Amino acid sequence: MKQVKFLHTADLHLDSPMVGLRHLPKAIFHRLQESTFKALSKITDAAIKQEVDFVVIAGDLYDAEDRSIRAQAFFRNEMARLDEKGIRVYAIHGNHDHLGAQSVAINFPDNVHFFNDQVETVVYRKEDGTLVHLYGFSYPERHVSERWIEKYTKTAGADFHIGLLHGHFEGASDHGKYAPFRVSDLIDKGYDYWALGHIHKKSFLSEQPYIVYPGNPQGRNRKELGDKGAYIVNLTESGSEVSFLETADVIWEETVMDAMQIDSFYDLYEKCLAAIEGNRRDGKGVLMDIRIERLNPELSDVINKINSGELLELLQETEKGEDSFVWVHRLHFSEDVVVDRGNLIKQSDFYEELFKTIELYEELTETLSPLFRHSQARRHLGGLTESEREQLVREAEQLLLQQLLKN
């Protein structure tokens, strides 16, 4: 029976600068800086151990256009390890590491094929004669907004057909809208597998055929939560099988803590410690965001210790020297404000008008525009997703109601 086995990864973002995280302890920040490299090493280890036929990388190998020499050298050395085992590599460049970037380039082993700036078909032949066609293109420049999917065709004669595409699934994400496509576009091509990249969250858009975003192999900020990795894919004449491979050395987590039953600072401290232990991963680091909800506003001593940073410092104190650390990098809370909208509206027309204004509020972008126009701030800010917009409005409503009801 004809079959082929390969590893699918994307969005390596080697040498990511980890913007805004230099406040972390030196050892933890260094661990995070090295994490994208370590994730690639784990990918190489897995490809060798699993004895895959080849590896596909669906764009954004590097984090920036200038492609640091260090990042290129590390990537080349990992590819050389695969070359020693006879494992080929097929890679496309995405919007972060597009072909138009002006940077010093180094040579790579012969087992690595980078797709050019036009959709091309590459042939892979196993020793048993199994034939695979791989289709893809590298971004010629950073902003690729055209529907490049229309340029993909299927070349007859192969046992399996695999498409590589670094692009945006229309209507499903606020991530940069590059090389957009619809799922039906991919299915209509008749390929056996689509190796996608660009979206940093793992997801299956289809299972017949498999259309897969593996996500990035290492989370780089608090938006990129949870386990990160790659996929091992088996294609056979009778069907396909996909299994997830964890690769992240440092994991970002978020914990929501219900503080309704909290009566003292000690209670809250113990609950936070339990959350830390519950998120500890053997051999991995964890950067955790704790959000405390429904905290009694009458617990002024507890609130003061949170606002002063005393609780956060206490939680961080013993984690600096841990190999399997759980570092609480952000601790915030909301007081327990129970709002009966109907009752408030009966009390005053003001509340009825307030709630209508909140529900119809659409000027968030204009309100935040001074921040996004700031020369320093906009270097570190991305666009807000719809869920982030909704959360900001909810939090603003809570703050406003807290102040109104106190008075």
mmCIF file of C-alpha atoms in Angstrom:
data_model
loop_
_atom_site.group_PDB
_atom_site.id
_atom_site.type_symbol
_atom_site.label_atom_id
_atom_site.label_comp_id
_atom_site.label_asym_id
_atom_site.label_seq_id
_atom_site.Cartn_x
_atom_site.Cartn_y
_atom_site.Cartn_z
ATOM 1 C CA MET A 1 0.000 0.000 0.000
ATOM 2 C CA LYS A 2 1.321 3.426 -0.962
ATOM 3 C CA GLN A 3 1.915 5.765 1.998
ATOM 4 C CA VAL A 4 3.919 8.800 3.023
ATOM 5 C CA LYS A 5 4.753 10.218 6.447
ATOM 6 C CA PHE A 6 5.735 13.839 7.079
ATOM 7 C CA LEU A 7 5.891 16.556 9.722
ATOM 8 C CA HIS A 8 3.924 19.780 9.259
ATOM 9 C CA THR A 9 4.990 22.945 11.065
ATOM 10 C CA ALA A 10 4.703 26.693 10.443
ATOM 11 C CA ASP A 11 5.373 30.102 11.956
ATOM 12 C CA LEU A 12 8.675 29.262 13.643
ATOM 13 C CA HIS A 13 9.425 32.983 14.094
ATOM 14 C CA LEU A 14 13.032 32.206 14.956
ATOM 15 C CA ASP A 15 14.793 34.824 17.061
ATOM 16 C CA SER A 16 11.580 36.597 18.048
ATOM 17 C CA PRO A 17 12.572 39.617 20.213
ATOM 18 C CA MET A 18 9.829 38.947 22.807
ATOM 19 C CA VAL A 19 8.838 42.608 22.842
ATOM 20 C CA GLY A 20 7.775 44.083 26.177
ATOM 21 C CA LEU A 21 9.029 41.206 28.320
ATOM 22 C CA ARG A 22 12.413 42.499 29.502
ATOM 23 C CA HIS A 23 10.938 43.105 32.944
ATOM 24 C CA LEU A 24 11.038 39.345 33.517
ATOM 25 C CA PRO A 25 13.882 37.922 35.649
ATOM 26 C CA LYS A 26 17.008 37.531 33.550
ATOM 27 C CA ALA A 27 16.970 33.715 33.570
ATOM 28 C CA ILE A 28 13.292 33.499 32.581
ATOM 29 C CA PHE A 29 13.646 36.131 29.855
ATOM 30 C CA HIS A 30 16.680 34.299 28.446
ATOM 31 C CA ARG A 31 14.691 31.045 28.483
ATOM 32 C CA LEU A 32 11.914 32.745 26.543
ATOM 33 C CA GLN A 33 14.392 34.277 24.080
ATOM 34 C CA GLU A 34 15.803 30.807 23.354
ATOM 35 C CA SER A 35 12.413 29.100 23.216
ATOM 36 C CA THR A 36 11.829 29.474 19.449
ATOM 37 C CA PHE A 37 15.188 27.806 18.805
ATOM 38 C CA LYS A 38 14.458 25.021 21.271
ATOM 39 C CA ALA A 39 11.079 24.403 19.641
ATOM 40 C CA LEU A 40 12.807 23.907 16.278
ATOM 41 C CA SER A 41 15.270 21.467 17.873
ATOM 42 C CA LYS A 42 12.320 19.460 19.227
ATOM 43 C CA ILE A 43 10.786 19.439 15.757
ATOM 44 C CA THR A 44 14.029 18.108 14.298
ATOM 45 C CA ASP A 45 14.308 15.481 17.051
ATOM 46 C CA ALA A 46 10.742 14.315 16.407
ATOM 47 C CA ALA A 47 11.206 14.144 12.630
ATOM 48 C CA ILE A 48 14.261 11.930 13.106
ATOM 49 C CA LYS A 49 12.686 9.750 15.810
ATOM 50 C CA GLN A 50 9.450 9.321 13.843
ATOM 51 C CA GLU A 51 11.458 8.570 10.682
ATOM 52 C CA VAL A 52 9.361 10.887 8.540
ATOM 53 C CA ASP A 53 9.934 11.061 4.797
ATOM 54 C CA PHE A 54 10.055 14.864 4.780
ATOM 55 C CA VAL A 55 9.167 18.059 6.662
ATOM 56 C CA VAL A 56 6.940 20.881 5.387
ATOM 57 C CA ILE A 57 7.204 24.415 6.812
ATOM 58 C CA ALA A 58 4.297 26.679 5.873
ATOM 59 C CA GLY A 59 5.895 30.120 6.172
ATOM 60 C CA ASP A 60 7.397 32.618 8.615
ATOM 61 C CA LEU A 61 10.552 30.689 9.419
ATOM 62 C CA TYR A 62 12.027 33.927 10.738
ATOM 63 C CA ASP A 63 10.434 36.665 12.796
ATOM 64 C CA ALA A 64 11.728 39.651 10.873
ATOM 65 C CA GLU A 65 12.646 40.734 7.371
ATOM 66 C CA ASP A 66 16.342 41.083 8.227
ATOM 67 C CA ARG A 67 16.613 37.373 9.188
ATOM 68 C CA SER A 68 19.425 37.512 11.706
ATOM 69 C CA ILE A 69 22.526 35.512 10.845
ATOM 70 C CA ARG A 70 22.119 33.679 14.138
ATOM 71 C CA ALA A 71 18.612 32.531 13.194
ATOM 72 C CA GLN A 72 19.692 31.438 9.710
ATOM 73 C CA ALA A 73 22.723 29.576 11.051
ATOM 74 C CA PHE A 74 20.633 27.753 13.631
ATOM 75 C CA PHE A 75 18.051 26.804 11.018
ATOM 76 C CA ARG A 76 20.782 25.587 8.657
ATOM 77 C CA ASN A 77 22.337 23.405 11.375
ATOM 78 C CA GLU A 78 18.973 21.801 12.157
ATOM 79 C CA MET A 79 18.402 21.159 8.459
ATOM 80 C CA ALA A 80 21.850 19.552 8.275
ATOM 81 C CA ARG A 81 20.799 17.155 11.043
ATOM 82 C CA LEU A 82 17.810 16.154 8.916
ATOM 83 C CA ASP A 83 20.011 15.852 5.845
ATOM 84 C CA GLU A 84 22.200 13.316 7.657
ATOM 85 C CA LYS A 85 19.099 11.129 8.066
ATOM 86 C CA GLY A 86 17.962 11.563 4.466
ATOM 87 C CA ILE A 87 14.959 13.706 5.411
ATOM 88 C CA ARG A 88 13.997 16.385 2.913
ATOM 89 C CA VAL A 89 12.496 19.774 3.815
ATOM 90 C CA TYR A 90 10.005 21.837 1.795
ATOM 91 C CA ALA A 91 9.495 25.432 2.973
ATOM 92 C CA ILE A 92 7.688 28.572 1.907
ATOM 93 C CA HIS A 93 8.345 32.120 3.085
ATOM 94 C CA GLY A 94 5.473 34.140 4.557
ATOM 95 C CA ASN A 95 4.754 37.786 5.293
ATOM 96 C CA HIS A 96 7.387 38.073 8.043
ATOM 97 C CA ASP A 97 10.264 36.603 6.020
ATOM 98 C CA HIS A 98 9.178 37.398 2.461
ATOM 99 C CA LEU A 99 11.573 37.146 -0.465
ATOM 100 C CA GLY A 100 11.703 40.896 -0.959
ATOM 101 C CA ALA A 101 13.516 41.418 2.349
ATOM 102 C CA GLN A 102 17.003 42.885 2.082
ATOM 103 C CA SER A 103 19.144 40.649 4.278
ATOM 104 C CA VAL A 104 22.348 38.658 4.172
ATOM 105 C CA ALA A 105 21.536 35.064 3.191
ATOM 106 C CA ILE A 106 23.541 31.930 3.879
ATOM 107 C CA ASN A 107 23.593 28.642 2.000
ATOM 108 C CA PHE A 108 21.554 25.620 3.063
ATOM 109 C CA PRO A 109 22.028 21.876 2.631
ATOM 110 C CA ASP A 110 20.738 20.262 -0.569
ATOM 111 C CA ASN A 111 17.864 18.575 1.274
ATOM 112 C CA VAL A 112 16.088 21.936 1.706
ATOM 113 C CA HIS A 113 13.829 23.324 -1.015
ATOM 114 C CA PHE A 114 12.468 26.871 -0.714
ATOM 115 C CA PHE A 115 9.520 27.540 -3.000
ATOM 116 C CA ASN A 116 9.936 30.579 -5.247
ATOM 117 C CA ASP A 117 7.677 33.612 -5.731
ATOM 118 C CA GLN A 118 5.278 31.791 -8.066
ATOM 119 C CA VAL A 119 3.132 28.742 -7.321
ATOM 120 C CA GLU A 120 5.263 25.758 -8.309
ATOM 121 C CA THR A 121 5.012 21.985 -8.171
ATOM 122 C CA VAL A 122 7.821 20.024 -6.515
ATOM 123 C CA VAL A 123 8.152 16.258 -6.869
ATOM 124 C CA TYR A 124 9.156 13.927 -4.033
ATOM 125 C CA ARG A 125 9.771 10.248 -4.797
ATOM 126 C CA LYS A 126 10.239 7.574 -2.120
ATOM 127 C CA GLU A 127 12.563 4.639 -2.622
ATOM 128 C CA ASP A 128 9.534 2.362 -3.099
ATOM 129 C CA GLY A 129 8.332 4.528 -5.965
ATOM 130 C CA THR A 130 5.599 6.424 -4.102
ATOM 131 C CA LEU A 131 5.243 9.804 -5.771
ATOM 132 C CA VAL A 132 4.195 13.040 -4.022
ATOM 133 C CA HIS A 133 3.486 16.433 -5.569
ATOM 134 C CA LEU A 134 3.890 19.454 -3.291
ATOM 135 C CA TYR A 135 2.472 22.834 -4.321
ATOM 136 C CA GLY A 136 3.298 26.237 -2.885
ATOM 137 C CA PHE A 137 4.795 29.706 -3.227
ATOM 138 C CA SER A 138 6.821 32.121 -1.118
ATOM 139 C CA TYR A 139 5.623 35.670 -0.527
ATOM 140 C CA PRO A 140 7.408 37.987 -2.984
ATOM 141 C CA GLU A 141 6.696 40.918 -0.621
ATOM 142 C CA ARG A 142 5.229 41.462 2.823
ATOM 143 C CA HIS A 143 1.670 42.402 1.863
ATOM 144 C CA VAL A 144 0.055 39.724 -0.278
ATOM 145 C CA SER A 145 -3.653 40.482 -0.371
ATOM 146 C CA GLU A 146 -4.527 38.728 -3.631
ATOM 147 C CA ARG A 147 -6.320 35.359 -3.718
ATOM 148 C CA TRP A 148 -3.265 33.290 -4.599
ATOM 149 C CA ILE A 149 -5.292 30.130 -4.094
ATOM 150 C CA GLU A 150 -6.649 30.658 -7.624
ATOM 151 C CA LYS A 151 -3.138 30.051 -8.994
ATOM 152 C CA TYR A 152 -2.925 26.525 -7.529
ATOM 153 C CA THR A 153 -3.625 23.621 -9.894
ATOM 154 C CA LYS A 154 -3.316 19.857 -9.585
ATOM 155 C CA THR A 155 -0.662 18.121 -11.667
ATOM 156 C CA ALA A 156 -1.597 14.544 -12.556
ATOM 157 C CA GLY A 157 0.645 11.529 -12.016
ATOM 158 C CA ALA A 158 1.284 11.533 -8.259
ATOM 159 C CA ASP A 159 0.002 9.195 -5.554
ATOM 160 C CA PHE A 160 -0.464 12.096 -3.091
ATOM 161 C CA HIS A 161 -0.905 15.840 -3.453
ATOM 162 C CA ILE A 162 0.027 18.325 -0.677
ATOM 163 C CA GLY A 163 -0.595 22.059 -0.749
ATOM 164 C CA LEU A 164 1.436 24.584 1.266
ATOM 165 C CA LEU A 165 -0.193 27.960 1.868
ATOM 166 C CA HIS A 166 0.567 30.805 4.253
ATOM 167 C CA GLY A 167 -2.702 32.658 4.364
ATOM 168 C CA HIS A 168 -5.901 33.835 5.966
ATOM 169 C CA PHE A 169 -9.108 31.821 6.258
ATOM 170 C CA GLU A 170 -11.755 34.353 5.241
ATOM 171 C CA GLY A 171 -14.205 35.293 7.976
ATOM 172 C CA ALA A 172 -12.533 33.270 10.736
ATOM 173 C CA SER A 173 -9.856 35.546 12.204
ATOM 174 C CA ASP A 174 -8.707 39.129 12.652
ATOM 175 C CA HIS A 175 -5.107 38.050 12.082
ATOM 176 C CA GLY A 176 -3.397 39.843 9.163
ATOM 177 C CA LYS A 177 -5.520 39.193 6.079
ATOM 178 C CA TYR A 178 -2.941 37.843 3.654
ATOM 179 C CA ALA A 179 -3.493 35.453 0.704
ATOM 180 C CA PRO A 180 -7.171 34.907 1.657
ATOM 181 C CA PHE A 181 -9.049 31.725 0.849
ATOM 182 C CA ARG A 182 -12.254 29.850 1.592
ATOM 183 C CA VAL A 183 -12.315 26.217 2.705
ATOM 184 C CA SER A 184 -14.261 25.319 -0.410
ATOM 185 C CA ASP A 185 -11.415 26.770 -2.505
ATOM 186 C CA LEU A 186 -8.966 24.313 -0.962
ATOM 187 C CA ILE A 187 -11.277 21.298 -1.147
ATOM 188 C CA ASP A 188 -11.994 21.968 -4.815
ATOM 189 C CA LYS A 189 -8.283 21.585 -5.654
ATOM 190 C CA GLY A 190 -8.511 17.847 -4.924
ATOM 191 C CA TYR A 191 -5.368 17.675 -2.786
ATOM 192 C CA ASP A 192 -4.881 15.053 -0.059
ATOM 193 C CA TYR A 193 -3.609 17.513 2.571
ATOM 194 C CA TRP A 194 -3.312 21.279 3.020
ATOM 195 C CA ALA A 195 -0.391 22.435 5.167
ATOM 196 C CA LEU A 196 -1.375 25.931 6.283
ATOM 197 C CA GLY A 197 0.484 28.652 8.141
ATOM 198 C CA HIS A 198 -0.057 32.234 9.381
ATOM 199 C CA ILE A 199 -2.659 31.680 12.135
ATOM 200 C CA HIS A 200 -0.908 30.999 15.456
ATOM 201 C CA LYS A 201 -3.629 28.775 16.876
ATOM 202 C CA LYS A 202 -3.859 25.120 15.910
ATOM 203 C CA SER A 203 -7.083 24.183 14.161
ATOM 204 C CA PHE A 204 -8.578 21.795 11.617
ATOM 205 C CA LEU A 205 -10.645 23.510 8.941
ATOM 206 C CA SER A 206 -11.528 20.147 7.401
ATOM 207 C CA GLU A 207 -10.777 16.453 7.900
ATOM 208 C CA GLN A 208 -11.747 15.227 4.418
ATOM 209 C CA PRO A 209 -9.246 16.241 3.237
ATOM 210 C CA TYR A 210 -7.257 17.470 6.210
ATOM 211 C CA ILE A 211 -6.828 21.250 6.074
ATOM 212 C CA VAL A 212 -4.656 22.145 9.048
ATOM 213 C CA TYR A 213 -3.192 25.127 10.842
ATOM 214 C CA PRO A 214 -0.585 23.682 13.243
ATOM 215 C CA GLY A 215 -0.254 27.023 15.062
ATOM 216 C CA ASN A 216 3.182 28.287 16.000
ATOM 217 C CA PRO A 217 5.497 25.828 17.806
ATOM 218 C CA GLN A 218 6.271 28.354 20.578
ATOM 219 C CA GLY A 219 3.936 30.968 22.054
ATOM 220 C CA ARG A 220 5.502 34.436 22.245
ATOM 221 C CA ASN A 221 2.948 36.488 24.184
ATOM 222 C CA ARG A 222 -0.155 36.169 26.347
ATOM 223 C CA LYS A 223 -2.418 35.978 23.290
ATOM 224 C CA GLU A 224 -0.754 32.722 22.214
ATOM 225 C CA LEU A 225 -2.026 30.497 24.999
ATOM 226 C CA GLY A 226 -1.740 26.793 25.700
ATOM 227 C CA ASP A 227 0.123 23.884 24.160
ATOM 228 C CA LYS A 228 2.028 24.664 20.986
ATOM 229 C CA GLY A 229 3.514 22.273 18.481
ATOM 230 C CA ALA A 230 3.416 20.595 15.086
ATOM 231 C CA TYR A 231 1.662 17.647 13.422
ATOM 232 C CA ILE A 232 2.885 14.255 12.286
ATOM 233 C CA VAL A 233 0.867 13.260 9.210
ATOM 234 C CA ASN A 234 0.399 9.813 7.657
ATOM 235 C CA LEU A 235 -1.191 9.711 4.212
ATOM 236 C CA THR A 236 -2.207 6.312 2.857
ATOM 237 C CA GLU A 237 -4.361 5.056 0.022
ATOM 238 C CA SER A 238 -7.031 4.117 2.563
ATOM 239 C CA GLY A 239 -7.054 7.370 4.550
ATOM 240 C CA SER A 240 -5.138 9.910 6.598
ATOM 241 C CA GLU A 241 -3.993 10.140 10.210
ATOM 242 C CA VAL A 242 -2.791 13.244 12.043
ATOM 243 C CA SER A 243 -1.234 13.410 15.535
ATOM 244 C CA PHE A 244 -0.149 16.440 17.570
ATOM 245 C CA LEU A 245 3.421 16.905 18.763
ATOM 246 C CA GLU A 246 4.167 19.326 21.639
ATOM 247 C CA THR A 247 7.227 21.504 21.074
ATOM 248 C CA ALA A 248 6.968 24.625 23.284
ATOM 249 C CA ASP A 249 9.544 25.086 26.036
ATOM 250 C CA VAL A 250 7.628 27.956 27.642
ATOM 251 C CA ILE A 251 3.832 27.938 27.745
ATOM 252 C CA TRP A 252 1.488 30.886 28.212
ATOM 253 C CA GLU A 253 -1.595 30.231 30.339
ATOM 254 C CA GLU A 254 -4.520 32.224 31.686
ATOM 255 C CA THR A 255 -6.414 31.291 34.846
ATOM 256 C CA VAL A 256 -9.744 32.815 35.854
ATOM 257 C CA MET A 257 -10.266 32.604 39.600
ATOM 258 C CA ASP A 258 -13.680 32.977 41.244
ATOM 259 C CA ALA A 259 -13.067 34.927 44.474
ATOM 260 C CA MET A 260 -16.683 35.073 45.626
ATOM 261 C CA GLN A 261 -15.935 32.825 48.637
ATOM 262 C CA ILE A 262 -12.679 34.589 49.546
ATOM 263 C CA ASP A 263 -12.767 36.082 53.070
ATOM 264 C CA SER A 264 -9.142 37.041 53.684
ATOM 265 C CA PHE A 265 -5.788 37.698 52.064
ATOM 266 C CA TYR A 266 -4.570 34.284 53.211
ATOM 267 C CA ASP A 267 -7.505 32.572 51.448
ATOM 268 C CA LEU A 268 -6.666 34.342 48.215
ATOM 269 C CA TYR A 269 -2.952 33.611 48.544
ATOM 270 C CA GLU A 270 -3.610 29.892 49.085
ATOM 271 C CA LYS A 271 -5.945 29.778 46.098
ATOM 272 C CA CYS A 272 -3.307 31.453 43.915
ATOM 273 C CA LEU A 273 -0.660 28.951 45.075
ATOM 274 C CA ALA A 274 -3.009 26.095 44.179
ATOM 275 C CA ALA A 275 -3.481 27.604 40.719
ATOM 276 C CA ILE A 276 0.287 27.826 40.284
ATOM 277 C CA GLU A 277 0.813 24.184 41.208
ATOM 278 C CA GLY A 278 -2.089 23.148 39.005
ATOM 279 C CA ASN A 279 -0.407 24.745 35.995
ATOM 280 C CA ARG A 280 3.131 23.482 36.603
ATOM 281 C CA ARG A 281 4.556 21.428 33.706
ATOM 282 C CA ASP A 282 7.457 19.043 34.223
ATOM 283 C CA GLY A 283 10.509 20.402 32.395
ATOM 284 C CA LYS A 284 8.652 23.381 30.946
ATOM 285 C CA GLY A 285 8.250 26.984 31.983
ATOM 286 C CA VAL A 286 4.836 28.608 32.344
ATOM 287 C CA LEU A 287 4.003 32.305 32.162
ATOM 288 C CA MET A 288 0.581 32.727 33.736
ATOM 289 C CA ASP A 289 -2.009 35.463 33.799
ATOM 290 C CA ILE A 290 -4.343 35.272 36.824
ATOM 291 C CA ARG A 291 -7.645 37.089 36.544
ATOM 292 C CA ILE A 292 -9.550 37.294 39.838
ATOM 293 C CA GLU A 293 -13.285 37.761 39.432
ATOM 294 C CA ARG A 294 -16.135 38.649 41.832
ATOM 295 C CA LEU A 295 -13.882 39.846 44.629
ATOM 296 C CA ASN A 296 -15.834 41.400 47.487
ATOM 297 C CA PRO A 297 -15.217 45.198 47.332
ATOM 298 C CA GLU A 298 -15.412 45.369 51.138
ATOM 299 C CA LEU A 299 -12.141 43.401 51.450
ATOM 300 C CA SER A 300 -10.125 46.618 51.275
ATOM 301 C CA ASP A 301 -6.993 45.083 52.830
ATOM 302 C CA VAL A 302 -6.949 42.337 50.172
ATOM 303 C CA ILE A 303 -7.538 44.831 47.365
ATOM 304 C CA ASN A 304 -4.745 47.064 48.675
ATOM 305 C CA LYS A 305 -2.288 44.153 48.664
ATOM 306 C CA ILE A 306 -3.217 43.380 45.061
ATOM 307 C CA ASN A 307 -2.970 46.990 43.918
ATOM 308 C CA SER A 308 0.356 47.511 45.670
ATOM 309 C CA GLY A 309 1.860 44.458 43.957
ATOM 310 C CA GLU A 310 2.491 42.707 47.276
ATOM 311 C CA LEU A 311 0.531 39.580 46.346
ATOM 312 C CA LEU A 312 2.208 39.365 42.945
ATOM 313 C CA GLU A 313 5.693 39.656 44.459
ATOM 314 C CA LEU A 314 4.851 36.966 46.998
ATOM 315 C CA LEU A 315 3.717 34.573 44.253
ATOM 316 C CA GLN A 316 6.828 35.254 42.154
ATOM 317 C CA GLU A 317 9.302 34.974 45.028
ATOM 318 C CA THR A 318 10.025 31.236 44.882
ATOM 319 C CA GLU A 319 9.784 30.787 41.099
ATOM 320 C CA LYS A 320 12.918 32.613 39.903
ATOM 321 C CA GLY A 321 15.228 29.637 40.341
ATOM 322 C CA GLU A 322 12.796 26.919 39.229
ATOM 323 C CA ASP A 323 13.454 24.990 36.021
ATOM 324 C CA SER A 324 9.761 24.094 35.763
ATOM 325 C CA PHE A 325 8.705 27.584 36.794
ATOM 326 C CA VAL A 326 5.209 29.059 36.871
ATOM 327 C CA TRP A 327 5.758 32.787 36.736
ATOM 328 C CA VAL A 328 2.687 34.933 37.355
ATOM 329 C CA HIS A 329 3.423 37.834 35.027
ATOM 330 C CA ARG A 330 0.054 39.525 35.366
ATOM 331 C CA LEU A 331 -2.437 39.650 38.243
ATOM 332 C CA HIS A 332 -5.636 41.659 38.017
ATOM 333 C CA PHE A 333 -9.091 41.588 39.528
ATOM 334 C CA SER A 334 -12.654 42.805 39.238
ATOM 335 C CA GLU A 335 -14.825 43.540 42.218
ATOM 336 C CA ASP A 336 -18.109 41.709 42.705
ATOM 337 C CA VAL A 337 -20.580 44.096 41.114
ATOM 338 C CA VAL A 338 -23.920 42.372 40.573
ATOM 339 C CA VAL A 339 -25.994 44.483 38.214
ATOM 340 C CA ASP A 340 -29.766 44.163 37.929
ATOM 341 C CA ARG A 341 -30.215 46.195 34.775
ATOM 342 C CA GLY A 342 -33.999 46.045 34.902
ATOM 343 C CA ASN A 343 -34.132 47.414 38.436
ATOM 344 C CA LEU A 344 -31.666 50.204 37.673
ATOM 345 C CA ILE A 345 -33.658 51.220 34.590
ATOM 346 C CA LYS A 346 -36.806 51.445 36.747
ATOM 347 C CA GLN A 347 -34.953 53.721 39.171
ATOM 348 C CA SER A 348 -33.753 56.196 36.557
ATOM 349 C CA ASP A 349 -33.984 56.999 32.847
ATOM 350 C CA PHE A 350 -30.249 57.693 33.085
ATOM 351 C CA TYR A 351 -29.464 53.975 33.391
ATOM 352 C CA GLU A 352 -31.705 53.075 30.470
ATOM 353 C CA GLU A 353 -29.846 55.558 28.290
ATOM 354 C CA LEU A 354 -26.475 54.377 29.668
ATOM 355 C CA PHE A 355 -27.101 50.715 28.838
ATOM 356 C CA LYS A 356 -28.347 51.564 25.337
ATOM 357 C CA THR A 357 -25.212 53.623 24.733
ATOM 358 C CA ILE A 358 -22.987 50.745 25.891
ATOM 359 C CA GLU A 359 -24.758 48.214 23.660
ATOM 360 C CA LEU A 360 -24.490 50.462 20.600
ATOM 361 C CA TYR A 361 -20.992 51.768 21.296
ATOM 362 C CA GLU A 362 -18.903 51.612 18.126
ATOM 363 C CA GLU A 363 -16.297 54.350 18.678
ATOM 364 C CA LEU A 364 -13.644 52.288 20.468
ATOM 365 C CA THR A 365 -11.138 52.683 17.639
ATOM 366 C CA GLU A 366 -11.549 56.478 17.693
ATOM 367 C CA THR A 367 -11.298 56.539 21.491
ATOM 368 C CA LEU A 368 -8.025 54.601 21.438
ATOM 369 C CA SER A 369 -6.580 56.404 18.407
ATOM 370 C CA PRO A 370 -4.243 58.678 20.466
ATOM 371 C CA LEU A 371 -2.611 55.536 21.864
ATOM 372 C CA PHE A 372 -2.222 53.866 18.467
ATOM 373 C CA ARG A 373 -0.865 57.084 16.944
ATOM 374 C CA HIS A 374 1.807 57.416 19.627
ATOM 375 C CA SER A 375 5.221 56.932 17.995
ATOM 376 C CA GLN A 376 6.504 54.542 20.662
ATOM 377 C CA ALA A 377 3.265 52.728 21.521
ATOM 378 C CA ARG A 378 2.296 51.745 17.978
ATOM 379 C CA ARG A 379 5.591 49.863 17.537
ATOM 380 C CA HIS A 380 4.412 47.359 20.143
ATOM 381 C CA LEU A 381 0.669 47.287 19.475
ATOM 382 C CA GLY A 382 -1.217 45.062 17.080
ATOM 383 C CA GLY A 383 -4.808 45.558 15.991
ATOM 384 C CA LEU A 384 -7.588 44.620 18.392
ATOM 385 C CA THR A 385 -9.620 41.500 17.676
ATOM 386 C CA GLU A 386 -13.394 41.564 18.014
ATOM 387 C CA SER A 387 -13.234 39.601 21.283
ATOM 388 C CA GLU A 388 -10.678 42.083 22.685
ATOM 389 C CA ARG A 389 -12.936 44.988 21.738
ATOM 390 C CA GLU A 390 -15.873 43.341 23.510
ATOM 391 C CA GLN A 391 -13.767 42.657 26.602
ATOM 392 C CA LEU A 392 -12.593 46.285 26.787
ATOM 393 C CA VAL A 393 -16.190 47.521 26.607
ATOM 394 C CA ARG A 394 -17.277 45.029 29.308
ATOM 395 C CA GLU A 395 -14.443 46.059 31.613
ATOM 396 C CA ALA A 396 -15.209 49.753 31.033
ATOM 397 C CA GLU A 397 -18.848 49.093 31.899
ATOM 398 C CA GLN A 398 -17.837 47.324 35.115
ATOM 399 C CA LEU A 399 -15.541 50.175 36.180
ATOM 400 C CA LEU A 400 -18.210 52.771 35.453
ATOM 401 C CA LEU A 401 -20.913 50.876 37.354
ATOM 402 C CA GLN A 402 -18.588 50.313 40.305
ATOM 403 C CA GLN A 403 -18.100 54.048 40.654
ATOM 404 C CA LEU A 404 -21.764 54.898 40.106
ATOM 405 C CA LEU A 405 -23.070 52.332 42.576
ATOM 406 C CA LYS A 406 -20.524 53.334 45.232
ATOM 407 C CA ASN A 407 -21.955 56.831 45.057
#
